Coordinates of C-alpha atoms and ligand atoms in Angstrom, one line a residue:
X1 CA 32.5 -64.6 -31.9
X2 CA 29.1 -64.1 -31.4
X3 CA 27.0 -62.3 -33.8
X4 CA 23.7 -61.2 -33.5
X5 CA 20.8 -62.3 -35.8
X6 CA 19.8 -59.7 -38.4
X7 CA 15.9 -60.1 -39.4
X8 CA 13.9 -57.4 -41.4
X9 CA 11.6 -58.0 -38.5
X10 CA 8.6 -56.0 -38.8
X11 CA 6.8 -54.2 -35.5
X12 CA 3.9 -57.0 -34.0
X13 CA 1.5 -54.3 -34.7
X14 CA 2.1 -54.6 -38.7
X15 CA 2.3 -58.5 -38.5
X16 CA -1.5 -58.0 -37.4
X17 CA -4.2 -59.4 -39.6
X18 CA -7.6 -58.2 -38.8
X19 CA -10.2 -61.4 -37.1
X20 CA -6.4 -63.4 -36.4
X21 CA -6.0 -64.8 -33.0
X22 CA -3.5 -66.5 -30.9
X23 CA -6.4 -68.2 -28.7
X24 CA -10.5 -69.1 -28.5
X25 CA -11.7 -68.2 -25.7
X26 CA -14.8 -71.2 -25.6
X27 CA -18.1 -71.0 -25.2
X28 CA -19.6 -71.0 -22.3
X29 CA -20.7 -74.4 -20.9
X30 CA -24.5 -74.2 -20.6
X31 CA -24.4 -76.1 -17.3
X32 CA -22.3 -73.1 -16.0
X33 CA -24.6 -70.5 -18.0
X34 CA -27.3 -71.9 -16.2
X35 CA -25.8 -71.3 -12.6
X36 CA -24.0 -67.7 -13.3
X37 CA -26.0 -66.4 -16.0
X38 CA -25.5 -64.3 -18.3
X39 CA -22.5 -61.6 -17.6
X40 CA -23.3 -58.4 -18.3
X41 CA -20.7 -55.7 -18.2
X42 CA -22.0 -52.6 -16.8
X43 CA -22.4 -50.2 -19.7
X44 CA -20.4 -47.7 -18.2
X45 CA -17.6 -49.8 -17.7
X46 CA -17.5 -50.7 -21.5
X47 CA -15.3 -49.5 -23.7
X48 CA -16.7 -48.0 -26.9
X49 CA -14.2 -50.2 -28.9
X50 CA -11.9 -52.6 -28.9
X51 CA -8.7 -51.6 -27.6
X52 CA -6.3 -51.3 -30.8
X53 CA -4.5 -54.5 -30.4
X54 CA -2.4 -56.3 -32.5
X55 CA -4.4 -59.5 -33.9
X56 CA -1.5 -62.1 -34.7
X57 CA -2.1 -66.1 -34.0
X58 CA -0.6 -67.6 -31.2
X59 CA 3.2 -69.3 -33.7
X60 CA 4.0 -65.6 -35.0
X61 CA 4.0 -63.9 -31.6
X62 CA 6.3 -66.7 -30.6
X63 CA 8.4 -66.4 -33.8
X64 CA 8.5 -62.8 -33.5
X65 CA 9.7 -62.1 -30.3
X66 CA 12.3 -65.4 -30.4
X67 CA 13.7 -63.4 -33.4
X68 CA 13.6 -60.2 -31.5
X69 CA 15.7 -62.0 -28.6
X70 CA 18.1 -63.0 -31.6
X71 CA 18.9 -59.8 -32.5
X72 CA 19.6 -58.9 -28.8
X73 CA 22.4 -59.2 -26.8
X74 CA 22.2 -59.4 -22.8
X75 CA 24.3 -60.8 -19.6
X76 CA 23.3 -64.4 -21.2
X77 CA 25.1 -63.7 -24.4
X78 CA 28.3 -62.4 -23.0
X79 CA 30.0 -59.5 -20.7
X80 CA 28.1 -56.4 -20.3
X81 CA 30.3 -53.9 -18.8
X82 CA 28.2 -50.9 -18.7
X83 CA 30.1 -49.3 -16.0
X84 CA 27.5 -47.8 -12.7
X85 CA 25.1 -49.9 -14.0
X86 CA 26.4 -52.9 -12.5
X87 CA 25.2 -55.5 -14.9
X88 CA 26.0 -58.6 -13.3
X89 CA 24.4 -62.7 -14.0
X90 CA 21.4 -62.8 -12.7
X91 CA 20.8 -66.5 -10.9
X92 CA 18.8 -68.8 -11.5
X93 CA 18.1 -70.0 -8.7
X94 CA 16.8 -66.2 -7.4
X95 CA 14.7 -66.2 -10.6
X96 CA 12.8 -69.3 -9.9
X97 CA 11.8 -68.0 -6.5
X98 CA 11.3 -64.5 -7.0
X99 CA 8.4 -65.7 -10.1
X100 CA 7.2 -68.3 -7.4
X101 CA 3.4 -68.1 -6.9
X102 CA 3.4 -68.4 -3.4
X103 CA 4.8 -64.6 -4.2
X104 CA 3.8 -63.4 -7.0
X105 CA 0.0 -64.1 -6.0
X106 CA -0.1 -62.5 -3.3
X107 CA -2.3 -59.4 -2.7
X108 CA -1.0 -56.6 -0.8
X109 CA -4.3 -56.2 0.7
X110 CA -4.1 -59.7 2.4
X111 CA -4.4 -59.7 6.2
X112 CA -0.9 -59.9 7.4
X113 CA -1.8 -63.1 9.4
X114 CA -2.0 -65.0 5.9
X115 CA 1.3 -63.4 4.6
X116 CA 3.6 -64.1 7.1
X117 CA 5.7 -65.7 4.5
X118 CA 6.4 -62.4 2.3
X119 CA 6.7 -60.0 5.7
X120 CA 9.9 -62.6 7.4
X121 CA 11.8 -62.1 3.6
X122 CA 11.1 -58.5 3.7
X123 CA 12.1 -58.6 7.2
X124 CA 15.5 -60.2 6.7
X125 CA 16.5 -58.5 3.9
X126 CA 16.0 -55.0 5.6
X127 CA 17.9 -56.5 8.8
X128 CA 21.0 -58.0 5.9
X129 CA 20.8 -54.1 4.1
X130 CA 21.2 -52.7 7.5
X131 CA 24.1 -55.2 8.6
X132 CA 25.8 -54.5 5.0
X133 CA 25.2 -50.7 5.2
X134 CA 25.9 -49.9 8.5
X135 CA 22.4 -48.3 9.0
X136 CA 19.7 -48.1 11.7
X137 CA 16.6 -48.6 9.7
X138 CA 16.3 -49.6 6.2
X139 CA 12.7 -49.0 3.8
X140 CA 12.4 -51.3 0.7
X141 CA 9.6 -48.7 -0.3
X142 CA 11.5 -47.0 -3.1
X143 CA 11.5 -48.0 -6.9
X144 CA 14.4 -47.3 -7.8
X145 CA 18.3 -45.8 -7.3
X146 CA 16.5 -42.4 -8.4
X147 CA 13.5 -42.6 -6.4
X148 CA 15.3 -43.3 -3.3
X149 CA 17.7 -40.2 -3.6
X150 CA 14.5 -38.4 -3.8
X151 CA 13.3 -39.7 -0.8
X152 CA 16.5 -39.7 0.9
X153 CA 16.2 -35.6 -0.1
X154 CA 12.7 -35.3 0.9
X155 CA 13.8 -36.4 4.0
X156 CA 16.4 -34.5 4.4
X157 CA 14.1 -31.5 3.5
X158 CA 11.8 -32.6 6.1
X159 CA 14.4 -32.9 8.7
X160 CA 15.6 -29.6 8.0
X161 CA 11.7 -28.3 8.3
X162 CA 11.0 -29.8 11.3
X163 CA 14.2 -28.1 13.2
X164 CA 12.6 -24.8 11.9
X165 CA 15.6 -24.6 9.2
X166 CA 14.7 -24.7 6.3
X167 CA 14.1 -20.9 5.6
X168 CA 18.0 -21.2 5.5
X169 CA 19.0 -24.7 4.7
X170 CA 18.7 -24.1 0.6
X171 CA 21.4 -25.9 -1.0
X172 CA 22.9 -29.7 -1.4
X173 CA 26.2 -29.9 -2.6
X174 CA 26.8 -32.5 -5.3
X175 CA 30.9 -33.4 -6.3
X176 CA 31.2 -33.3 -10.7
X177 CA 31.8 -37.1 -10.8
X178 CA 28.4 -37.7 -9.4
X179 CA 25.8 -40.1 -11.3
X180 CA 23.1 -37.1 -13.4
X181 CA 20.5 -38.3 -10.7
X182 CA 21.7 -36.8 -7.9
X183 CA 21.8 -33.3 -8.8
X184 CA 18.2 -34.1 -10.4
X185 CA 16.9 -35.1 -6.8
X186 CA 18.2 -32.6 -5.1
X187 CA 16.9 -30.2 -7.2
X188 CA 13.3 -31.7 -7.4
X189 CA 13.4 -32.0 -3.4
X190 CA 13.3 -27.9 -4.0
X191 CA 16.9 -27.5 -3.2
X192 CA 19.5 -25.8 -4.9
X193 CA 22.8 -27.8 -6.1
X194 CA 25.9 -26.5 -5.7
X195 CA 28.9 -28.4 -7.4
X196 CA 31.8 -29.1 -6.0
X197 CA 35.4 -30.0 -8.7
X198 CA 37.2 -33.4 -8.0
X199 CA 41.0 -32.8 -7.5
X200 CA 43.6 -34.1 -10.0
X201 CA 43.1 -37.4 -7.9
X202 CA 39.5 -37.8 -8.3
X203 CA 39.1 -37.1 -4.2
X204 CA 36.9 -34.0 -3.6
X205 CA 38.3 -30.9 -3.5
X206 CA 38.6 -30.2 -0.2
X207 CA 39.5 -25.9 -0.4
X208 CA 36.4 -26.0 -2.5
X209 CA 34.5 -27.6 -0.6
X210 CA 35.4 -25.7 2.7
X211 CA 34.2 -22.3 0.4
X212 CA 31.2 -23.9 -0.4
X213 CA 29.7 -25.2 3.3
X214 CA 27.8 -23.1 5.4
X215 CA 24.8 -22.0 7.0
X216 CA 22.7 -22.4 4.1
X217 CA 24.4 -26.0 3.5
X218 CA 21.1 -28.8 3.9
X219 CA 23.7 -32.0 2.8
X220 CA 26.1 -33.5 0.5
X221 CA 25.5 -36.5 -2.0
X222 CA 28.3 -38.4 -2.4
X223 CA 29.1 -42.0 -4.2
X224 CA 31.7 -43.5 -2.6
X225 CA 33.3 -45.1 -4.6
X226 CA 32.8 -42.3 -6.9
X227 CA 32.0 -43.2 -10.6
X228 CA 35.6 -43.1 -11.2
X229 CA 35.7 -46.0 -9.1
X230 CA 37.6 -44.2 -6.6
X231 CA 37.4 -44.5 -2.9
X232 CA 36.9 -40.7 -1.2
X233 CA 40.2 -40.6 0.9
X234 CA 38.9 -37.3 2.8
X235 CA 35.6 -39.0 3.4
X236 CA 36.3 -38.4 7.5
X237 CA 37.2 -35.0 6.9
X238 CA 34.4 -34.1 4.7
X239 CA 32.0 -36.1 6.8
X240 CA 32.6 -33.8 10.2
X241 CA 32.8 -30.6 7.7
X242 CA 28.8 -31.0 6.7
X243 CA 27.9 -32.4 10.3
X244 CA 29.7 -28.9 11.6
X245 CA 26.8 -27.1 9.9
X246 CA 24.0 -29.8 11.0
X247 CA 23.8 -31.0 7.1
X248 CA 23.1 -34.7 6.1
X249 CA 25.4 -36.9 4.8
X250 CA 23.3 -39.1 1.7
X251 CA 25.6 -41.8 0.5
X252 CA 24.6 -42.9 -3.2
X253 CA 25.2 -46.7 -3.3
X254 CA 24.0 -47.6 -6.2
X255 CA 26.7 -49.9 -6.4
X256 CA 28.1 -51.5 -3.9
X257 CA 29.8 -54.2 -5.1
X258 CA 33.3 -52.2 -5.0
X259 CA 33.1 -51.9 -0.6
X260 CA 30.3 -54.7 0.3
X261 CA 31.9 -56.7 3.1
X262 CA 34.7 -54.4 4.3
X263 CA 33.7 -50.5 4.6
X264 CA 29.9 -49.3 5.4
X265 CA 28.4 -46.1 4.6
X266 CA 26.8 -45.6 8.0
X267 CA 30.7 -46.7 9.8
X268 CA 31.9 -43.7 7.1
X269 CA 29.3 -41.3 8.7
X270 CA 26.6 -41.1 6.1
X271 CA 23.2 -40.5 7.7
X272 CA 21.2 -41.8 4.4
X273 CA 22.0 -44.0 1.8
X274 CA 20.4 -45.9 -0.9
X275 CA 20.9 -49.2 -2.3
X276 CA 20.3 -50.5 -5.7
X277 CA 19.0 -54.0 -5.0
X278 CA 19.3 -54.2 -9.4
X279 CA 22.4 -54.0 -9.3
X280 CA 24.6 -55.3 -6.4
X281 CA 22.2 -57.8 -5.4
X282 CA 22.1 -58.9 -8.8
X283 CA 18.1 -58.8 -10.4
X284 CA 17.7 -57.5 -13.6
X285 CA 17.3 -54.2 -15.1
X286 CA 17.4 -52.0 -18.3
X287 CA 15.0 -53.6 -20.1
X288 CA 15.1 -56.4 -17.7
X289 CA 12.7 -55.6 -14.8
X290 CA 11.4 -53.1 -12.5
X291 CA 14.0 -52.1 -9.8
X292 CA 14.3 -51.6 -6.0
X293 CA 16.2 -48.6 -4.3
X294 CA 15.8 -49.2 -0.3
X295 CA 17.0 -46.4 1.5
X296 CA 18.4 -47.0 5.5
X297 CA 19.2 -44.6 7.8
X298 CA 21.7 -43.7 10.7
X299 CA 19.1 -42.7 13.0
X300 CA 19.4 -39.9 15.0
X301 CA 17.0 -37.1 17.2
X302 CA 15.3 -34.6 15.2
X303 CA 13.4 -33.1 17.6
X304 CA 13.9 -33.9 21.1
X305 CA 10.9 -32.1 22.3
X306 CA 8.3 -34.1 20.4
X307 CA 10.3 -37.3 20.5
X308 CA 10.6 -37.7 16.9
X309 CA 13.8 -39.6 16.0
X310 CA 14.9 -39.7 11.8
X311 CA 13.5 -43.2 11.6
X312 CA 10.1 -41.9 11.9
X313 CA 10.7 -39.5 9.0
X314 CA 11.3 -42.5 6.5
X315 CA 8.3 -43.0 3.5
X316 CA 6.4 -46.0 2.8
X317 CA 5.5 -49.4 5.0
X318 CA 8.3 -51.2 7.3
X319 CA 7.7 -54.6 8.2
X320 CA 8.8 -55.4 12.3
X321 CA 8.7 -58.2 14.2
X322 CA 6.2 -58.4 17.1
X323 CA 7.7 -60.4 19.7
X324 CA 4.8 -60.6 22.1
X325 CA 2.4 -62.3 19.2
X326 CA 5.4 -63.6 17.2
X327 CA 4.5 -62.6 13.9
X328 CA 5.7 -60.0 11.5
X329 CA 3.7 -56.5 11.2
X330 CA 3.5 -54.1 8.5
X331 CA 4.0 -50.7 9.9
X332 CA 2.6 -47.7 8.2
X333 CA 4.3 -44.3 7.4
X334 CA 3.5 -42.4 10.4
X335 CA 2.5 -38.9 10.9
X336 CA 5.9 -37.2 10.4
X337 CA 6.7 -39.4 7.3
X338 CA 7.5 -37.9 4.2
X339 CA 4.8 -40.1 2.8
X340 CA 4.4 -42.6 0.2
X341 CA 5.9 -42.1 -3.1
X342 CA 4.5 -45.2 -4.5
X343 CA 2.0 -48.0 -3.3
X344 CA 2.8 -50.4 -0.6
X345 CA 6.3 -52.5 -0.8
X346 CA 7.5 -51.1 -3.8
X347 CA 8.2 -53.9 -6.5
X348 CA 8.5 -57.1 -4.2
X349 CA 10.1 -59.4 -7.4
X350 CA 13.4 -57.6 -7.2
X351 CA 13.5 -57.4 -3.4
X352 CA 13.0 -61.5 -3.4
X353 CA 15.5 -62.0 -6.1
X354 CA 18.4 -59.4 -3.9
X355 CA 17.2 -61.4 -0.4
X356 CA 18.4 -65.0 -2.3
X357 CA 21.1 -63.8 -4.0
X358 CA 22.4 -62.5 -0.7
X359 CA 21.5 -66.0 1.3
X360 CA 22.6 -68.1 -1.5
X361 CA 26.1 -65.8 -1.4
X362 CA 26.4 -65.3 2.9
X363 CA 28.4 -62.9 4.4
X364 CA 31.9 -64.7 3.0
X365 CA 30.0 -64.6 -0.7
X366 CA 29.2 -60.9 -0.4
X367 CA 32.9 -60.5 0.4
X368 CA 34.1 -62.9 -1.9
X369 CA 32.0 -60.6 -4.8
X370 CA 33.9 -57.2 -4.0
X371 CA 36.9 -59.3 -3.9
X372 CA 36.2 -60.2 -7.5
X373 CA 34.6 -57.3 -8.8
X374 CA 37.6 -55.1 -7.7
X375 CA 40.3 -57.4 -8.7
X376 CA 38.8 -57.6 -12.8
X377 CA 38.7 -54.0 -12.7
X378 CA 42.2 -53.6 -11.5
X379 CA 43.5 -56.3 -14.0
X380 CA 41.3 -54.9 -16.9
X381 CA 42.8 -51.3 -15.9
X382 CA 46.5 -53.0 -15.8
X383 CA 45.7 -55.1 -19.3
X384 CA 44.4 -51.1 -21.1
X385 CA 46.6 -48.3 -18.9
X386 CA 49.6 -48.8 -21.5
X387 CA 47.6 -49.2 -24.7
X388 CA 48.4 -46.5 -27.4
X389 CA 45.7 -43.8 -27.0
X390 CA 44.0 -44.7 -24.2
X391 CA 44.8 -43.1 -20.8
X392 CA 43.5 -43.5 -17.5
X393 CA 42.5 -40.1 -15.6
X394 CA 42.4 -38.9 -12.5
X395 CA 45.0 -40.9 -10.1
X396 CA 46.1 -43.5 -13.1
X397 CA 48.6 -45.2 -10.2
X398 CA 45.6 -45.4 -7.7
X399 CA 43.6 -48.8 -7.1
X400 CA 40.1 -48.9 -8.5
X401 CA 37.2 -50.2 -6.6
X402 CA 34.0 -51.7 -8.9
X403 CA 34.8 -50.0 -12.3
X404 CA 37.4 -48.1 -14.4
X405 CA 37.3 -44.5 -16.8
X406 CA 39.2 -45.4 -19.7
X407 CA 39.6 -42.0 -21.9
X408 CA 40.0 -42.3 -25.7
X409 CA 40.4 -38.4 -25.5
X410 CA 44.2 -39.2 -26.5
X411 CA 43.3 -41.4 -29.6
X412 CA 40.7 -39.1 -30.8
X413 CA 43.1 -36.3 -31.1
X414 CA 45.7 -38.1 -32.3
X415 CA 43.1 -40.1 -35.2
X416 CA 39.9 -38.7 -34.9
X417 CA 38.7 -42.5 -33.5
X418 CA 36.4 -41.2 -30.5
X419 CA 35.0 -43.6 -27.9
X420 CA 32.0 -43.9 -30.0
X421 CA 33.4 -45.4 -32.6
X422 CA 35.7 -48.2 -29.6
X423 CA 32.4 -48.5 -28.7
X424 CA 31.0 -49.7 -31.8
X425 CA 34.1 -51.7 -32.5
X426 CA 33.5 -53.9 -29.4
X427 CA 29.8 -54.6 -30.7
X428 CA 31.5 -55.2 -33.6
X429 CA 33.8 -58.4 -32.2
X430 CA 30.3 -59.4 -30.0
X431 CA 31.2 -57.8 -27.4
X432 CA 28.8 -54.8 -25.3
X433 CA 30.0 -51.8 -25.0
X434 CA 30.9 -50.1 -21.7
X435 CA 29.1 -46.6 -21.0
X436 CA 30.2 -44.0 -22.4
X437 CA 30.9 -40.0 -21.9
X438 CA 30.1 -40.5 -18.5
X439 CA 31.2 -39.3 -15.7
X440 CA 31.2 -35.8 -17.7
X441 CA 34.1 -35.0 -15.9
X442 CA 36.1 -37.3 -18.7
X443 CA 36.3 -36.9 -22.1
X444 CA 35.7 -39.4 -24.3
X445 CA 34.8 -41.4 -21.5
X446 CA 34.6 -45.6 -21.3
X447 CA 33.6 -46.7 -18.4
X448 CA 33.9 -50.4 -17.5
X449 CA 32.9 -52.6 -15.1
X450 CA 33.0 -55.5 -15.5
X451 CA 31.4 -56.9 -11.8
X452 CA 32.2 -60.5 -10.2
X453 CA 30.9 -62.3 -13.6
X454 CA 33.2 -62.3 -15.8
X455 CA 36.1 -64.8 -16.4
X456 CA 39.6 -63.8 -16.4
X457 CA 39.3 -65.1 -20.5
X458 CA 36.7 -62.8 -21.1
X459 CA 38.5 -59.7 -19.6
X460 CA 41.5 -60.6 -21.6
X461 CA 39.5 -61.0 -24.8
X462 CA 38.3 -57.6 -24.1
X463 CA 41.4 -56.0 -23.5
X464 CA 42.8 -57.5 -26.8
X465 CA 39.8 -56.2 -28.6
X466 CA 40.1 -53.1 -27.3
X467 CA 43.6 -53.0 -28.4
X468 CA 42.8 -54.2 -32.0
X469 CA 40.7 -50.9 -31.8
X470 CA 43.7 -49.0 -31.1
X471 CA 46.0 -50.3 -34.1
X472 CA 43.2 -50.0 -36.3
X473 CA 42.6 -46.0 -35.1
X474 CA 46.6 -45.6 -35.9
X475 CA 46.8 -46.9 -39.2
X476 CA 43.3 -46.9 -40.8
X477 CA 41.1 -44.2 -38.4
X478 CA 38.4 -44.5 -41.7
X479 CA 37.5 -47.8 -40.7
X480 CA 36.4 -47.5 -37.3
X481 CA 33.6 -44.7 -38.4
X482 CA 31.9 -47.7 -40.6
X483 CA 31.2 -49.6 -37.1
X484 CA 29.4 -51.6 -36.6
X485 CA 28.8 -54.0 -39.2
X486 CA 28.0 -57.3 -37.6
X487 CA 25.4 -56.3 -35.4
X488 CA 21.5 -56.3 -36.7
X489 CA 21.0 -52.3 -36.3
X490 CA 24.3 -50.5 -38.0
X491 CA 25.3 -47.2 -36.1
X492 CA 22.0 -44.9 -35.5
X493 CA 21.8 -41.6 -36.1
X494 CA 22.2 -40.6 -32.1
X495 CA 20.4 -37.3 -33.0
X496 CA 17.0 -38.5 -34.5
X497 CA 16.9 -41.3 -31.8
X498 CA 17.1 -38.8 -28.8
X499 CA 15.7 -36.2 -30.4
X500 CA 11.9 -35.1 -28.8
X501 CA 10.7 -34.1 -32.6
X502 CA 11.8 -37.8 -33.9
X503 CA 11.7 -40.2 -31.3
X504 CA 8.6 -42.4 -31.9
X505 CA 8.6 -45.1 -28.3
X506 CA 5.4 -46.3 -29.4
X507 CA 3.2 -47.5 -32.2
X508 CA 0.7 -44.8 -31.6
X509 CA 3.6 -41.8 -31.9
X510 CA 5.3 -43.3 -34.5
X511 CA 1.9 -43.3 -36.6
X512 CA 1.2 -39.8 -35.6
X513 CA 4.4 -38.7 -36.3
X514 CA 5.6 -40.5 -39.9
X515 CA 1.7 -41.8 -41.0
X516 CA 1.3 -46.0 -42.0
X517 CA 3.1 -48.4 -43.8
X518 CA 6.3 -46.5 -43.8
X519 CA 9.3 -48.5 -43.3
X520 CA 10.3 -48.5 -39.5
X521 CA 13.4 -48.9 -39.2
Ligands
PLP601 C1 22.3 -46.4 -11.5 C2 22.7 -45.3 -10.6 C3 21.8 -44.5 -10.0 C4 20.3 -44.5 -10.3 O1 19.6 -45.7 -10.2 P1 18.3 -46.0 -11.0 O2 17.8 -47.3 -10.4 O3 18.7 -46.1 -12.4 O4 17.3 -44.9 -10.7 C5 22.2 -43.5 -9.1 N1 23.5 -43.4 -8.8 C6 24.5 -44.2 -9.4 C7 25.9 -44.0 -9.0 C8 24.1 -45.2 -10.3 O5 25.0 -46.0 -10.8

């Protein structure tokens, strides 16, 4: 079982020593003095003092954050089956060439004649998203899963504006399984959200949805598969009912690894979709590194008149191919773009590490992966569905795609164990816990996914954990409220660590907030 390391490891900031350092920088050579000079920093550009950093030698960094790593627990400990957040192994072999130098010193400013390299793997990769999705046109431009809803709304907003609609085109309707960000982007486009209920199937109602569309209808969000892992079986229906009243379609595919290889959003009849390169195509995130959130587009005419198709509505820089001259061009947002919502390319790591993971996988691989990922769900589901206290909502006979809602709503009325306290009880054994009370449609939600990693052991070791849970909730319900034990933090006041009047994410709040010296944790 693995356990993490417990340290009483202090913050770097009070392992600092004043006049310590972790390197000398050396004196000038006077050879070199001679030639440059002396450097002199423009007053103005000086700070007035030292930036207030921590002064540790070069061993106790080290030490520290090796112990910090110690008491953490990732992919490369063991299963992470946060389910939507699609934590799968993140390969090596991606690793090594998304940190290569030939990439990662490039400067975006760089004449595009003398980056040719970088523009052919941004290239592919939006031609591969567009094969995989179905899509017309695909931008890497956007950050994140978030960031591209919003610019997947903007556009939609813009679309709507251009038509001369948008006086009446108000509202985006959003299903109550939907991940919290799309109603958030929606609502920061300037639209209004209006919910639709999932039916006792987890499909969409349909009668609500029909009383819902109408004129002032601008689209739908959907995730399909939902978050209960369910594949929208009205997705035709639906589909024609929002094109009826000319809204967009916007697929959320944050994770795609339940479809990837056998059903397309833009075949489905979405007109926008995102893509979480961090987590179907595998580079890291949550802690890990900054993300990716492409959106591609179904194109279609916006205004006939003027010529301007949906494609030119898109944010950010494409890159094309210019057959004439051979060579790859970076084409800027043009003038009926929604406009940049961050600087050039977005985050280029995590677009390098997806484009390998999807050549070193192919087009059999990316198959191969939804093959997997949906089969360990369905086995995990299979393995839980008949365990005391746990239930599976919403359509328990129907297939799931990449993840699973396990409710503990059952044992908690029954014991008073919630899915808190399963939760801590899988840290507990060294396991990570899957996310929970979400979709807010369950109650005492857990909701796993356990993607294309995991063995066929490990899912078993889980179930039986998860089991252990359950006769422990029956015949001693005390003990699961002293979870966890074995981990290095014990169960945290979820209150005081959410809470805007306690929460202290940096050094300089925490010492504003609770003074020096006090003991951190
Ligand atoms: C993760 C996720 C998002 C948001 O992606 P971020 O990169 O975290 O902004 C949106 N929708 C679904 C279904 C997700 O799982």
């Amino acid at each position: 079982m693995f356990r993490q390391a417990r340290w009483d490891e202090p913050l770097i900031f009070e392992l600092s020593r004043p006049g310590r350092r972790g390197f000398i920088v050396p004196e000038v050579n006077p050879t070199i003095k001679k030639v440059v000079g002396n450097i002199k920093i423009p007053a103005k550009l000086r700070r007035e003092k030292p930036p207030d950093l921590p002064e540790v030698s070069e061993v106790e960094v080290i030490r520290h954050y090796t112990r910090l790593t110690q008491m953490s627990y990732g992919v490369d400990n063991g299963p992470v089956p946060l389910g939507s957040c699609t934590m799968k192994y993140n390969p090596r072999i991606a690793f090594e060439i998304a940190f290569d130098p030939r990439i990662t010193m490039l400067h975006p400013l760089q004449d595009e004649r003398t980056v040719q390299g970088i523009l052919e793997i941004l290239y592919y990769l939006q031609e591969w998203l567009k094969h995989i999705t179905g899509m017309d046109y695909c931008c890497l431009h956007p950050a994140a899963g978030a960031h591209g809803e919003l610019a997947g709304m903007l556009l939609t907003r813009k679309y709507h504006e251009i038509k001369g609609q948008l006086e009446k085109k108000r509202e985006i309707i959003v299903p109550d399984s939907a991940h919290g960000t799309n109603p958030a982007s929606a609502s920061m486009a300037g639209f209004k959200v209006v919910e639709v209920p999932s039916d006792e199937n987890g499909n969409i109602d349909l009668e609500a949805l029909k009383a819902v569309v109408g004129e002032s209808t601008a689209g739908l969000m959907i995730t399909n598969p939902s978050t209960l892992g369910l594949f929208e079986e009205n997705i035709e229906e639906i589909r024609d009912l929002i094109h009826g009243v000319d809204g967009l379609l916007y697929y959320d595919g944050a994770n795609l690894n339940g479809i990837m290889g056998y059903a397309r959003p833009g075949d489905m009849g979405f007109d926008i979709a995102h893509i979480n390169i961090h987590k179907t195509f595998s580079s890291p995130h949550g802690g890990g590194g900054p993300g990716a959130g492409p959106i591609c587009i179904k194109d279609r005419v916006v205004d006939p008149d003027n010529d301007i198709w949906l494609h030119d509505l898109l944010p950010g820089y494409r890159v094309v191919y210019d057959k004439e001259e051979n060579m790859y061009r970076v084409e800027g947002p043009g003038k009926n773009s929604i406009g940049l919502l961050r600087t050039f390319f977005g985050n280029i790591i995590p677009l390098v590490w997806g484009y390998v993971y999807i050549l070193a996988l192919g087009p059999q691989g990316l198959r191969l992966v939804t093959e997997q990922a949906v089969l360990n769900t369905n086995y995990f589901m299979e393995l839980i569905k008949d365990v005391r206290g746990y239930t599976i909502p919403y359509g328990p006979n129907r297939r799931r795609k990449h993840e699973v809602v396990v409710s503990a709503e059952k044992m908690k009325e029954e014991t008073g164990v919630t899915a808190e306290d399963v939760a801590k009880g899988l840290l507990d054994a060294g396991f990570h816990a899957p996310t929970i009370y979400f979709p807010l449609i369950v109650r005492e939600a857990l909701m796993t996914e356990f993607t294309e990693s995991e063995t066929i052991e490990n899912i078993e070791k889980y179930a039986e954990r998860m089991k252990e849970i359950s006769c422990i909730a029956y015949t001693d319900p005390s003990k699961p409220k002293e979870w966890p034990r074995n981990t290095s933090v014990r169960r945290i006041d979820n209150v005081k660590a959410n809470h805007p009047k306690t929460l202290a994410p940096t050094w300089r709040i925490y010492l504003r907030k609770y003074g020096g010296g006090g003991n951190h944790v």
